[in-house]
Short mmCIF file of C-alpha atoms and ligand atoms in Angstrom, two decimals:
data_model
loop_
_atom_site.label_atom_id
_atom_site.label_comp_id
_atom_site.label_asym_id
_atom_site.label_seq_id
_atom_site.Cartn_x
_atom_site.Cartn_y
_atom_site.Cartn_z
CA MET A 1 -16.55 14.38 12.22
CA ASP A 2 -18.85 14.31 9.07
CA PHE A 3 -19.63 10.45 7.95
CA SER A 4 -21.34 11.67 5.24
CA LEU A 5 -18.95 11.37 1.95
CA PRO A 6 -18.56 14.13 -0.34
CA ASP A 7 -20.52 14.59 -3.60
CA GLU A 8 -16.74 14.66 -5.52
CA HIS A 9 -15.72 11.61 -3.34
CA ARG A 10 -18.65 9.23 -4.34
CA MET A 11 -17.85 10.53 -7.31
CA ILE A 12 -14.52 9.27 -7.32
CA ARG A 13 -15.36 6.55 -5.47
CA ASP A 14 -18.54 5.14 -7.96
CA THR A 15 -16.41 5.50 -11.34
CA VAL A 16 -13.13 3.73 -9.59
CA ARG A 17 -15.94 0.68 -8.55
CA GLU A 18 -17.56 0.78 -11.51
CA PHE A 19 -13.93 0.41 -13.40
CA CYS A 20 -13.12 -2.53 -10.64
CA GLU A 21 -15.73 -4.33 -11.69
CA ALA A 22 -15.61 -4.08 -15.61
CA GLU A 23 -11.59 -4.74 -15.84
CA ILE A 24 -9.82 -5.56 -12.67
CA GLU A 25 -12.12 -8.36 -11.03
CA PRO A 26 -12.66 -10.65 -14.17
CA ILE A 27 -8.80 -11.14 -14.49
CA ALA A 28 -8.16 -10.78 -10.70
CA GLN A 29 -6.91 -14.86 -10.39
CA GLU A 30 -5.57 -14.77 -13.67
CA ILE A 31 -3.18 -12.30 -12.69
CA GLU A 32 -2.28 -13.73 -9.51
CA ASP A 33 -1.63 -17.15 -11.63
CA GLU A 34 0.30 -16.01 -14.00
CA HIS A 35 2.08 -13.98 -11.88
CA ARG A 36 1.70 -11.05 -13.93
CA PHE A 37 1.87 -7.45 -13.78
CA PRO A 38 -0.79 -5.69 -14.97
CA ALA A 39 0.48 -3.06 -16.66
CA GLU A 40 -2.44 -1.86 -18.98
CA ILE A 41 -4.77 -1.57 -15.45
CA PHE A 42 -2.53 0.89 -14.67
CA ASP A 43 -2.49 2.37 -17.61
CA GLN A 44 -6.45 2.85 -17.20
CA LEU A 45 -6.63 3.62 -13.70
CA ALA A 46 -4.06 6.80 -15.11
CA ASP A 47 -6.80 7.42 -17.65
CA LEU A 48 -8.60 7.68 -15.11
CA ASP A 49 -6.37 10.04 -13.73
CA VAL A 50 -6.13 8.31 -9.82
CA MET A 51 -2.70 7.70 -10.20
CA GLY A 52 -1.88 11.19 -8.40
CA VAL A 53 -4.90 11.44 -6.02
CA PRO A 54 -3.52 13.56 -3.39
CA VAL A 55 -1.14 15.12 -5.07
CA SER A 56 -1.91 18.84 -6.35
CA GLU A 57 -2.88 19.30 -9.83
CA GLU A 58 -0.42 21.96 -10.41
CA TYR A 59 2.06 18.91 -10.36
CA GLY A 60 -0.20 16.54 -12.78
CA GLY A 61 -2.59 14.99 -9.69
CA LEU A 62 -6.04 15.49 -8.97
CA GLY A 63 -5.53 17.55 -6.50
CA GLY A 64 -7.73 15.16 -3.74
CA ASP A 65 -7.35 14.41 -0.26
CA GLN A 66 -6.77 11.70 2.25
CA LEU A 67 -9.94 10.27 2.29
CA MET A 68 -10.34 10.40 -1.31
CA TYR A 69 -6.91 8.45 -1.98
CA SER A 70 -7.73 6.06 0.66
CA LEU A 71 -11.79 5.54 -0.93
CA VAL A 72 -9.56 4.67 -4.12
CA ALA A 73 -6.85 2.12 -2.17
CA GLU A 74 -10.28 0.44 -0.45
CA GLU A 75 -12.44 0.01 -4.30
CA LEU A 76 -9.21 -1.54 -5.20
CA GLY A 77 -8.92 -3.37 -2.61
CA ARG A 78 -12.48 -5.13 -2.79
CA VAL A 79 -11.69 -6.78 -5.78
CA SER A 80 -7.40 -7.31 -6.23
CA GLY A 81 -4.58 -6.90 -2.77
CA SER A 82 -2.46 -7.08 -6.02
CA VAL A 83 -3.39 -3.53 -7.93
CA GLY A 84 -4.04 -2.11 -4.52
CA LEU A 85 -0.64 -3.17 -3.02
CA SER A 86 1.23 -1.90 -6.03
CA TYR A 87 -0.65 1.02 -6.53
CA ALA A 88 -0.32 2.13 -2.79
CA ALA A 89 3.07 1.64 -2.94
CA HIS A 90 3.13 4.30 -5.52
CA VAL A 91 0.75 6.70 -4.37
CA SER A 92 1.99 7.10 -0.35
CA LEU A 93 5.27 5.95 -1.12
CA ALA A 94 7.29 7.23 -4.03
CA THR A 95 4.77 9.87 -5.22
CA LYS A 96 3.46 11.85 -2.19
CA PRO A 97 6.94 12.18 -0.24
CA ILE A 98 8.42 14.26 -3.24
CA GLU A 99 5.96 16.89 -3.17
CA LEU A 100 5.92 17.20 0.54
CA PHE A 101 9.82 17.19 0.49
CA GLY A 102 11.44 18.24 -3.30
CA THR A 103 11.81 21.42 -4.42
CA ASP A 104 10.12 22.49 -7.30
CA ALA A 105 12.66 20.98 -10.27
CA GLN A 106 12.31 17.66 -8.67
CA LYS A 107 8.68 17.91 -8.78
CA GLU A 108 8.47 18.95 -12.00
CA ARG A 109 11.59 16.47 -13.68
CA TRP A 110 10.33 13.29 -10.79
CA LEU A 111 6.56 14.04 -9.35
CA ARG A 112 4.69 15.01 -12.52
CA PRO A 113 4.90 11.55 -14.12
CA LEU A 114 4.32 9.57 -11.18
CA ALA A 115 1.08 11.95 -10.77
CA GLU A 116 -0.01 11.71 -14.12
CA GLY A 117 0.56 7.84 -13.53
CA GLU A 118 3.18 7.52 -16.83
CA HIS A 119 4.92 5.14 -14.93
CA LEU A 120 5.09 3.76 -11.51
CA GLY A 121 7.21 4.54 -8.82
CA ALA A 122 8.78 2.31 -5.93
CA TRP A 123 10.16 3.42 -2.39
CA ALA A 124 13.40 1.36 -1.27
CA LEU A 125 13.44 1.36 3.02
CA THR A 126 13.96 -2.06 4.12
CA GLU A 127 17.01 -4.79 3.37
CA PRO A 128 18.21 -8.00 3.99
CA GLY A 129 19.44 -7.27 7.74
CA SER A 130 17.02 -4.29 8.78
CA GLY A 131 12.91 -4.50 8.71
CA SER A 132 11.29 -3.39 11.83
CA ASP A 133 14.60 -1.77 12.61
CA ALA A 134 15.12 0.00 9.90
CA SER A 135 17.28 2.53 10.61
CA ASP A 136 19.73 0.43 11.35
CA MET A 137 20.72 0.26 7.48
CA ASP A 138 23.47 -0.45 5.75
CA THR A 139 23.00 1.51 2.45
CA THR A 140 25.07 3.95 2.01
CA ALA A 141 25.23 7.11 -0.09
CA GLU A 142 29.00 8.47 0.11
CA ARG A 143 30.27 11.99 -1.92
CA ASP A 144 32.89 11.81 -4.38
CA GLY A 145 33.30 15.58 -5.86
CA ASP A 146 29.80 16.99 -6.49
CA GLU A 147 28.29 13.53 -6.97
CA TRP A 148 26.56 10.54 -4.44
CA VAL A 149 27.78 7.28 -4.83
CA LEU A 150 25.31 4.80 -3.48
CA ASN A 151 25.74 1.14 -2.32
CA GLY A 152 23.91 -1.68 -0.69
CA THR A 153 20.74 -3.70 -0.92
CA LYS A 154 17.08 -2.87 -0.75
CA GLN A 155 15.09 -5.78 0.46
CA PHE A 156 10.78 -6.24 -0.64
CA ILE A 157 10.53 -3.35 -2.53
CA THR A 158 7.08 -3.09 -4.36
CA ASN A 159 7.39 -2.43 -8.00
CA ALA A 160 11.05 -1.45 -8.49
CA ASN A 161 11.23 -3.65 -11.90
CA VAL A 162 8.63 -1.70 -13.20
CA ALA A 163 9.29 1.79 -11.66
CA GLY A 164 10.24 4.63 -13.71
CA SER A 165 11.65 6.01 -10.63
CA VAL A 166 13.01 4.67 -7.07
CA LEU A 167 13.27 7.16 -3.77
CA VAL A 168 16.39 4.68 -1.55
CA LYS A 169 16.89 5.47 2.07
CA ALA A 170 20.70 6.15 2.32
CA VAL A 171 22.96 6.26 4.83
CA THR A 172 24.69 9.64 4.51
CA ASP A 173 26.20 10.38 8.15
CA SER A 174 27.31 7.02 10.26
CA GLU A 175 28.00 9.11 13.35
CA ALA A 176 24.79 11.03 13.38
CA GLY A 177 22.23 7.92 13.73
CA TYR A 178 18.47 8.77 12.51
CA ASP A 179 19.63 12.33 11.57
CA GLY A 180 22.36 10.34 9.34
CA ILE A 181 19.83 8.87 6.87
CA SER A 182 18.47 11.13 3.29
CA THR A 183 16.61 10.28 0.65
CA PHE A 184 17.72 9.70 -3.32
CA ILE A 185 15.97 9.77 -6.08
CA VAL A 186 17.19 6.36 -8.55
CA ASP A 187 16.25 5.84 -12.39
CA PRO A 188 16.64 2.26 -12.83
CA GLU A 189 16.70 2.87 -16.61
CA GLU A 190 19.29 5.85 -16.98
CA ASP A 191 21.56 5.12 -13.18
CA ASP A 192 23.89 2.41 -13.84
CA GLY A 193 24.60 0.80 -11.16
CA PHE A 194 20.94 -0.41 -10.41
CA GLU A 195 20.21 -3.81 -10.38
CA VAL A 196 16.19 -5.94 -10.00
CA THR A 197 18.79 -9.11 -8.51
CA THR A 198 15.27 -10.99 -7.71
CA VAL A 199 11.16 -10.93 -7.79
CA TRP A 200 9.96 -12.93 -4.99
CA ASP A 201 7.65 -15.46 -5.62
CA LYS A 202 4.59 -15.32 -2.06
CA MET A 203 1.71 -16.54 -0.45
CA GLY A 204 0.07 -14.41 -2.16
CA LEU A 205 -0.39 -10.63 -4.18
CA ASN A 206 2.11 -12.41 -7.04
CA ALA A 207 0.63 -9.66 -9.52
CA SER A 208 2.30 -7.24 -7.37
CA PRO A 209 6.32 -7.86 -7.57
CA THR A 210 7.97 -7.35 -4.54
CA CYS A 211 12.11 -6.92 -5.17
CA GLU A 212 15.38 -7.36 -4.47
CA ILE A 213 17.12 -4.32 -5.44
CA ARG A 214 21.41 -3.99 -5.86
CA LEU A 215 23.05 -0.49 -6.40
CA ASP A 216 26.89 -0.78 -6.79
CA ASP A 217 28.88 2.83 -7.31
CA VAL A 218 25.25 4.07 -8.94
CA ARG A 219 26.49 7.95 -9.06
CA LEU A 220 23.48 10.78 -8.76
CA SER A 221 23.92 14.43 -8.50
CA GLU A 222 22.98 16.36 -6.35
CA ASP A 223 20.11 17.64 -7.56
CA ARG A 224 19.03 13.56 -6.64
CA LEU A 225 19.54 14.40 -2.69
CA LEU A 226 15.69 14.36 -2.24
CA GLY A 227 14.76 17.59 0.65
CA GLU A 228 18.50 18.47 2.72
CA MET A 229 20.52 15.57 4.04
CA GLY A 230 20.16 13.94 6.78
CA GLU A 231 16.23 14.57 6.65
CA GLY A 232 15.23 10.87 5.27
CA TRP A 233 14.43 9.10 8.88
CA ASP A 234 11.61 12.41 9.27
CA GLN A 235 10.82 11.81 6.19
CA THR A 236 9.99 8.10 6.17
CA LYS A 237 8.21 8.52 9.60
CA LYS A 238 5.72 11.42 8.09
CA THR A 239 5.76 8.91 4.65
CA LEU A 240 5.08 5.71 6.80
CA ASP A 241 2.25 7.77 9.00
CA GLY A 242 0.10 8.62 5.77
CA GLY A 243 0.71 5.36 3.96
CA ARG A 244 -0.30 3.15 6.92
CA ILE A 245 -3.83 4.77 6.06
CA SER A 246 -3.92 3.34 2.71
CA ILE A 247 -2.54 0.26 4.01
CA ALA A 248 -5.81 0.45 6.44
CA ALA A 249 -8.03 1.13 2.85
CA LEU A 250 -6.71 -1.35 1.04
CA SER A 251 -7.39 -4.05 4.00
CA THR A 252 -10.61 -2.60 4.69
CA GLY A 253 -11.78 -3.42 0.98
CA LEU A 254 -10.59 -6.68 1.15
CA ALA A 255 -12.49 -7.81 4.02
CA GLN A 256 -15.52 -5.88 2.03
CA GLY A 257 -14.20 -8.15 -0.95
CA ALA A 258 -14.36 -11.83 0.65
CA PHE A 259 -17.72 -10.58 3.24
CA GLU A 260 -19.91 -9.77 0.02
CA ALA A 261 -19.06 -13.42 -1.16
CA ALA A 262 -19.44 -14.67 2.04
CA LYS A 263 -23.14 -12.93 2.44
CA ALA A 264 -24.08 -13.61 -1.35
CA TYR A 265 -22.98 -17.41 -1.02
CA SER A 266 -24.78 -17.71 2.53
CA THR A 267 -28.56 -16.97 0.87
CA GLU A 268 -27.64 -19.29 -2.39
CA ARG A 269 -26.37 -22.59 -0.74
CA GLU A 270 -28.60 -25.13 0.52
CA GLN A 271 -28.29 -27.73 2.72
CA PHE A 272 -30.83 -29.51 5.14
CA GLY A 273 -32.98 -27.99 3.14
CA HIS A 274 -32.07 -24.10 4.23
CA PRO A 275 -30.36 -21.74 2.58
CA ILE A 276 -27.09 -22.16 4.92
CA SER A 277 -26.86 -18.21 6.13
CA GLU A 278 -30.30 -19.55 8.32
CA PHE A 279 -28.53 -21.73 10.85
CA ASP A 280 -27.58 -19.21 14.00
CA ALA A 281 -23.19 -20.38 12.93
CA ILE A 282 -23.53 -18.95 9.12
CA ARG A 283 -25.11 -16.26 9.88
CA ASN A 284 -23.30 -15.65 13.31
CA LYS A 285 -19.89 -15.32 11.29
CA VAL A 286 -21.76 -13.26 8.36
CA VAL A 287 -22.46 -10.64 11.33
CA SER A 288 -18.94 -10.19 12.80
CA MET A 289 -18.20 -9.92 9.33
CA ASP A 290 -20.22 -6.94 8.93
CA ARG A 291 -19.03 -5.41 12.17
CA LYS A 292 -15.52 -6.31 11.66
CA VAL A 293 -15.54 -4.26 7.70
CA GLU A 294 -17.36 -1.31 9.27
CA ARG A 295 -15.07 -0.68 12.13
CA ALA A 296 -12.22 -1.09 9.70
CA ARG A 297 -13.39 1.61 7.70
CA LEU A 298 -14.24 4.12 10.43
CA LEU A 299 -11.23 4.33 11.99
CA THR A 300 -9.45 4.20 8.55
CA ARG A 301 -11.96 7.55 7.84
CA LYS A 302 -11.10 8.55 10.78
CA ALA A 303 -7.35 8.95 10.31
CA ALA A 304 -7.67 9.92 6.49
CA TRP A 305 -10.20 12.73 7.70
CA THR A 306 -7.21 13.92 10.84
CA TYR A 307 -4.92 13.57 8.38
CA ASP A 308 -6.73 16.05 5.75
CA GLN A 309 -7.05 18.49 8.99
CA GLY A 310 -3.39 18.37 8.36
CA GLU A 311 -2.33 17.19 12.37
CA ARG A 312 0.03 14.81 13.30
CA VAL A 313 -1.92 11.64 12.78
CA SER A 314 0.94 8.97 14.01
CA HIS A 315 -1.17 7.14 16.24
CA GLU A 316 -4.89 7.30 13.98
CA SER A 317 -2.67 6.08 11.02
CA ALA A 318 -1.34 2.86 13.34
CA LEU A 319 -4.51 2.53 15.44
CA ALA A 320 -6.49 1.70 11.70
CA LYS A 321 -3.78 -0.29 10.04
CA LEU A 322 -3.57 -2.72 13.17
CA ASP A 323 -7.45 -3.16 13.01
CA ALA A 324 -7.60 -2.54 9.73
CA SER A 325 -5.36 -5.57 8.52
CA GLU A 326 -6.35 -7.84 11.67
CA ALA A 327 -10.12 -7.51 10.19
CA ALA A 328 -9.38 -8.64 6.48
CA ARG A 329 -7.14 -11.86 7.62
CA GLU A 330 -9.94 -12.81 9.78
CA VAL A 331 -12.86 -11.95 7.35
CA ALA A 332 -10.98 -13.64 4.46
CA GLU A 333 -10.42 -17.15 7.01
CA ASP A 334 -14.06 -17.18 7.87
CA ALA A 335 -15.64 -16.21 4.48
CA VAL A 336 -13.22 -19.55 3.14
CA GLN A 337 -15.23 -21.25 6.20
CA VAL A 338 -18.70 -20.37 4.91
CA LEU A 339 -17.99 -21.65 1.31
CA GLY A 340 -16.80 -25.02 2.72
CA GLY A 341 -14.73 -26.69 0.12
CA TYR A 342 -15.17 -23.93 -2.27
CA GLY A 343 -13.95 -21.42 -0.44
CA TYR A 344 -10.62 -23.87 -0.67
CA THR A 345 -10.67 -23.48 -4.50
CA GLU A 346 -9.17 -21.04 -6.61
CA ASP A 347 -12.62 -20.18 -8.53
CA PHE A 348 -13.83 -18.14 -5.56
CA ALA A 349 -11.78 -15.45 -4.35
CA PRO A 350 -12.13 -15.69 -0.74
CA GLN A 351 -8.72 -17.50 -0.86
CA ARG A 352 -7.31 -14.83 -2.40
CA PHE A 353 -8.36 -12.26 -0.03
CA LEU A 354 -6.85 -14.25 2.60
CA ARG A 355 -3.17 -15.01 1.56
CA ASP A 356 -3.63 -10.99 0.68
CA ALA A 357 -4.61 -10.27 3.89
CA LYS A 358 -1.82 -11.12 5.41
CA LEU A 359 0.63 -9.19 4.33
CA MET A 360 -1.00 -6.72 5.74
CA GLU A 361 -0.16 -7.16 8.92
CA ILE A 362 3.44 -7.24 7.67
CA GLY A 363 4.19 -4.52 5.49
CA GLU A 364 4.88 -0.66 6.19
CA GLY A 365 5.31 -1.98 9.63
CA THR A 366 4.19 -5.42 11.29
CA SER A 367 1.48 -5.55 14.03
CA GLU A 368 3.66 -6.04 16.89
CA ILE A 369 5.41 -2.56 15.25
CA GLN A 370 1.92 -1.02 15.28
CA HIS A 371 1.66 -2.02 19.19
CA LEU A 372 4.66 -0.06 19.84
CA VAL A 373 4.24 2.72 17.56
CA ILE A 374 0.85 2.77 19.61
CA GLY A 375 2.16 2.07 23.12
CA ARG A 376 4.05 5.06 22.69
CA GLU A 377 1.46 7.79 20.78
CA LEU A 378 -0.52 6.64 24.31
CA GLY A 379 2.48 7.63 26.70
CA LEU A 380 3.46 4.24 27.79
C1 FAD B 401 4.86 -8.00 -0.05
C2 FAD B 401 6.28 -7.23 0.64
C3 FAD B 401 5.73 -5.92 0.11
C4 FAD B 401 7.07 -5.15 0.70
N1 FAD B 401 7.56 -4.00 -0.25
C5 FAD B 401 8.06 -2.60 0.95
C6 FAD B 401 8.49 -1.66 -0.23
O1 FAD B 401 7.97 -1.47 -1.04
N2 FAD B 401 9.42 -1.27 0.23
C7 FAD B 401 10.31 -0.95 1.73
O2 FAD B 401 11.15 -0.07 1.93
N3 FAD B 401 9.91 -2.22 2.28
C8 FAD B 401 8.74 -2.71 1.85
N4 FAD B 401 8.62 -4.31 3.04
C9 FAD B 401 9.32 -4.58 3.58
C10 FAD B 401 8.34 -4.52 4.66
O3 FAD B 401 7.77 -3.48 4.91
C11 FAD B 401 9.02 -5.83 6.14
O4 FAD B 401 9.04 -7.20 5.28
C12 FAD B 401 8.86 -4.74 7.44
O5 FAD B 401 8.46 -3.87 7.84
C13 FAD B 401 8.65 -6.14 8.49
O6 FAD B 401 10.73 -6.07 8.69
P1 FAD B 401 11.19 -7.60 8.64
O7 FAD B 401 10.56 -8.68 7.41
O8 FAD B 401 12.68 -7.68 7.90
O9 FAD B 401 10.73 -8.53 9.17
P2 FAD B 401 11.58 -8.53 11.11
O10 FAD B 401 11.82 -6.79 11.24
O11 FAD B 401 12.65 -9.15 10.65
O12 FAD B 401 10.59 -8.83 12.29
C14 FAD B 401 10.24 -10.48 11.98
C15 FAD B 401 9.11 -10.24 13.28
O13 FAD B 401 10.09 -10.10 14.96
C16 FAD B 401 9.00 -9.10 14.77
N5 FAD B 401 9.59 -8.04 15.47
C17 FAD B 401 10.59 -7.13 15.25
N6 FAD B 401 10.96 -6.37 16.43
C18 FAD B 401 9.69 -6.61 17.10
C19 FAD B 401 9.80 -5.53 18.62
N7 FAD B 401 10.35 -4.33 19.04
N8 FAD B 401 9.05 -6.16 19.30
C20 FAD B 401 7.79 -6.95 18.83
N9 FAD B 401 8.39 -7.82 17.72
C21 FAD B 401 9.10 -7.60 16.97
C22 FAD B 401 7.69 -8.59 13.95
O14 FAD B 401 6.30 -8.03 14.10
C23 FAD B 401 7.79 -9.90 13.23
O15 FAD B 401 7.09 -10.62 13.36
C24 FAD B 401 7.84 -5.06 2.06
C25 FAD B 401 7.50 -6.10 2.02
C26 FAD B 401 6.61 -7.80 1.75
C27 FAD B 401 6.50 -8.65 2.18
#
């Protein structure tokens, strides 16, 4: 594995970092307080041409790889977990699967606007009654003539109220187990029967909308089936293998942001006549943060690099996601502590990183589920 980044990757990372510091960081707390999805930021990210980083140029993407995409996710996470989460859900969950599994006509119709950032995408797997055991879903798609009719409720769907397309998982054959699940492309504007019923208030990430949606006799033509009937579960596993790398990258960014805030504060704040970084207890915390951030970054880059070799990546992506999400929570919590009373206020970012980091241990498979995946990969 080559640890140095290619020039093109550095260039994209530096451009995105500059944009993040100039445009996102100054409003990062405000959009959380207002629970406001920052559409203007996503328009600007589209102008930077990063809404489809790992999508081929033929369909409006940047033609980059997973490593480049994870660098962008990390930079967004370093300033705003919400922007990073909506971005990662858009790219990994809603956009990339259409490139991987769609027909040429579907790519032209649905992939291009997503990759060009004309609108955001969403991906609907989770339901009120099925989360970790996601294949145990109740949403159905039944044939009626040459149409599919979808019915069900999906829970905690990122971007659903701002999306131009939603990939919905539904049971097409209740007797076939994992092979009885299929994926459908739903247009929230045009398809009657699609409704966002709740936008959740959360402990963090409130600028990234998390929605409950209801599908009530949503009628779709045959060309809305993504891939073949019965391939939905297999697609889900492949989608999550890639998606977990971006959650690991986003977590690394959150950890990096918290680490930087704590390090800077520790050298400026004086108590007992000395900068607090001179006290072993504080210096050790900051050193430990550095170790955790670097470890998370290395595991994330290894997973991205393995993905880019075209190899199976379930083990690497689960390991990176498990480690980086834990690192983000621990580093952010220590950063609050290093800032003392100020760390507990909204004037400083660590409290926001802490609240945002907690989700990284839950979304796209909880830490407990990552342990199950890794155990299975180890043959245990
Ligand atoms: C902010 C946010 C954004 C999200 N975005 C999306 C999205 O865009 N699309 C989407 O489809 N979903 C999304 N989700 C859903 C998310 O993926 C699920 O919440 C997650 O997979 C856990 O499912 P659950 O909430 O039903 O918890 P449950 O599965 O009910 O788990 C509850 C607890 O039991 C544990 N547990 C469950 N099974 C086992 C087991 N076998 N062994 C050990 N422990 C176990 C879990 O680890 C957890 O601690 C989002 C969730 C949130 C909060």
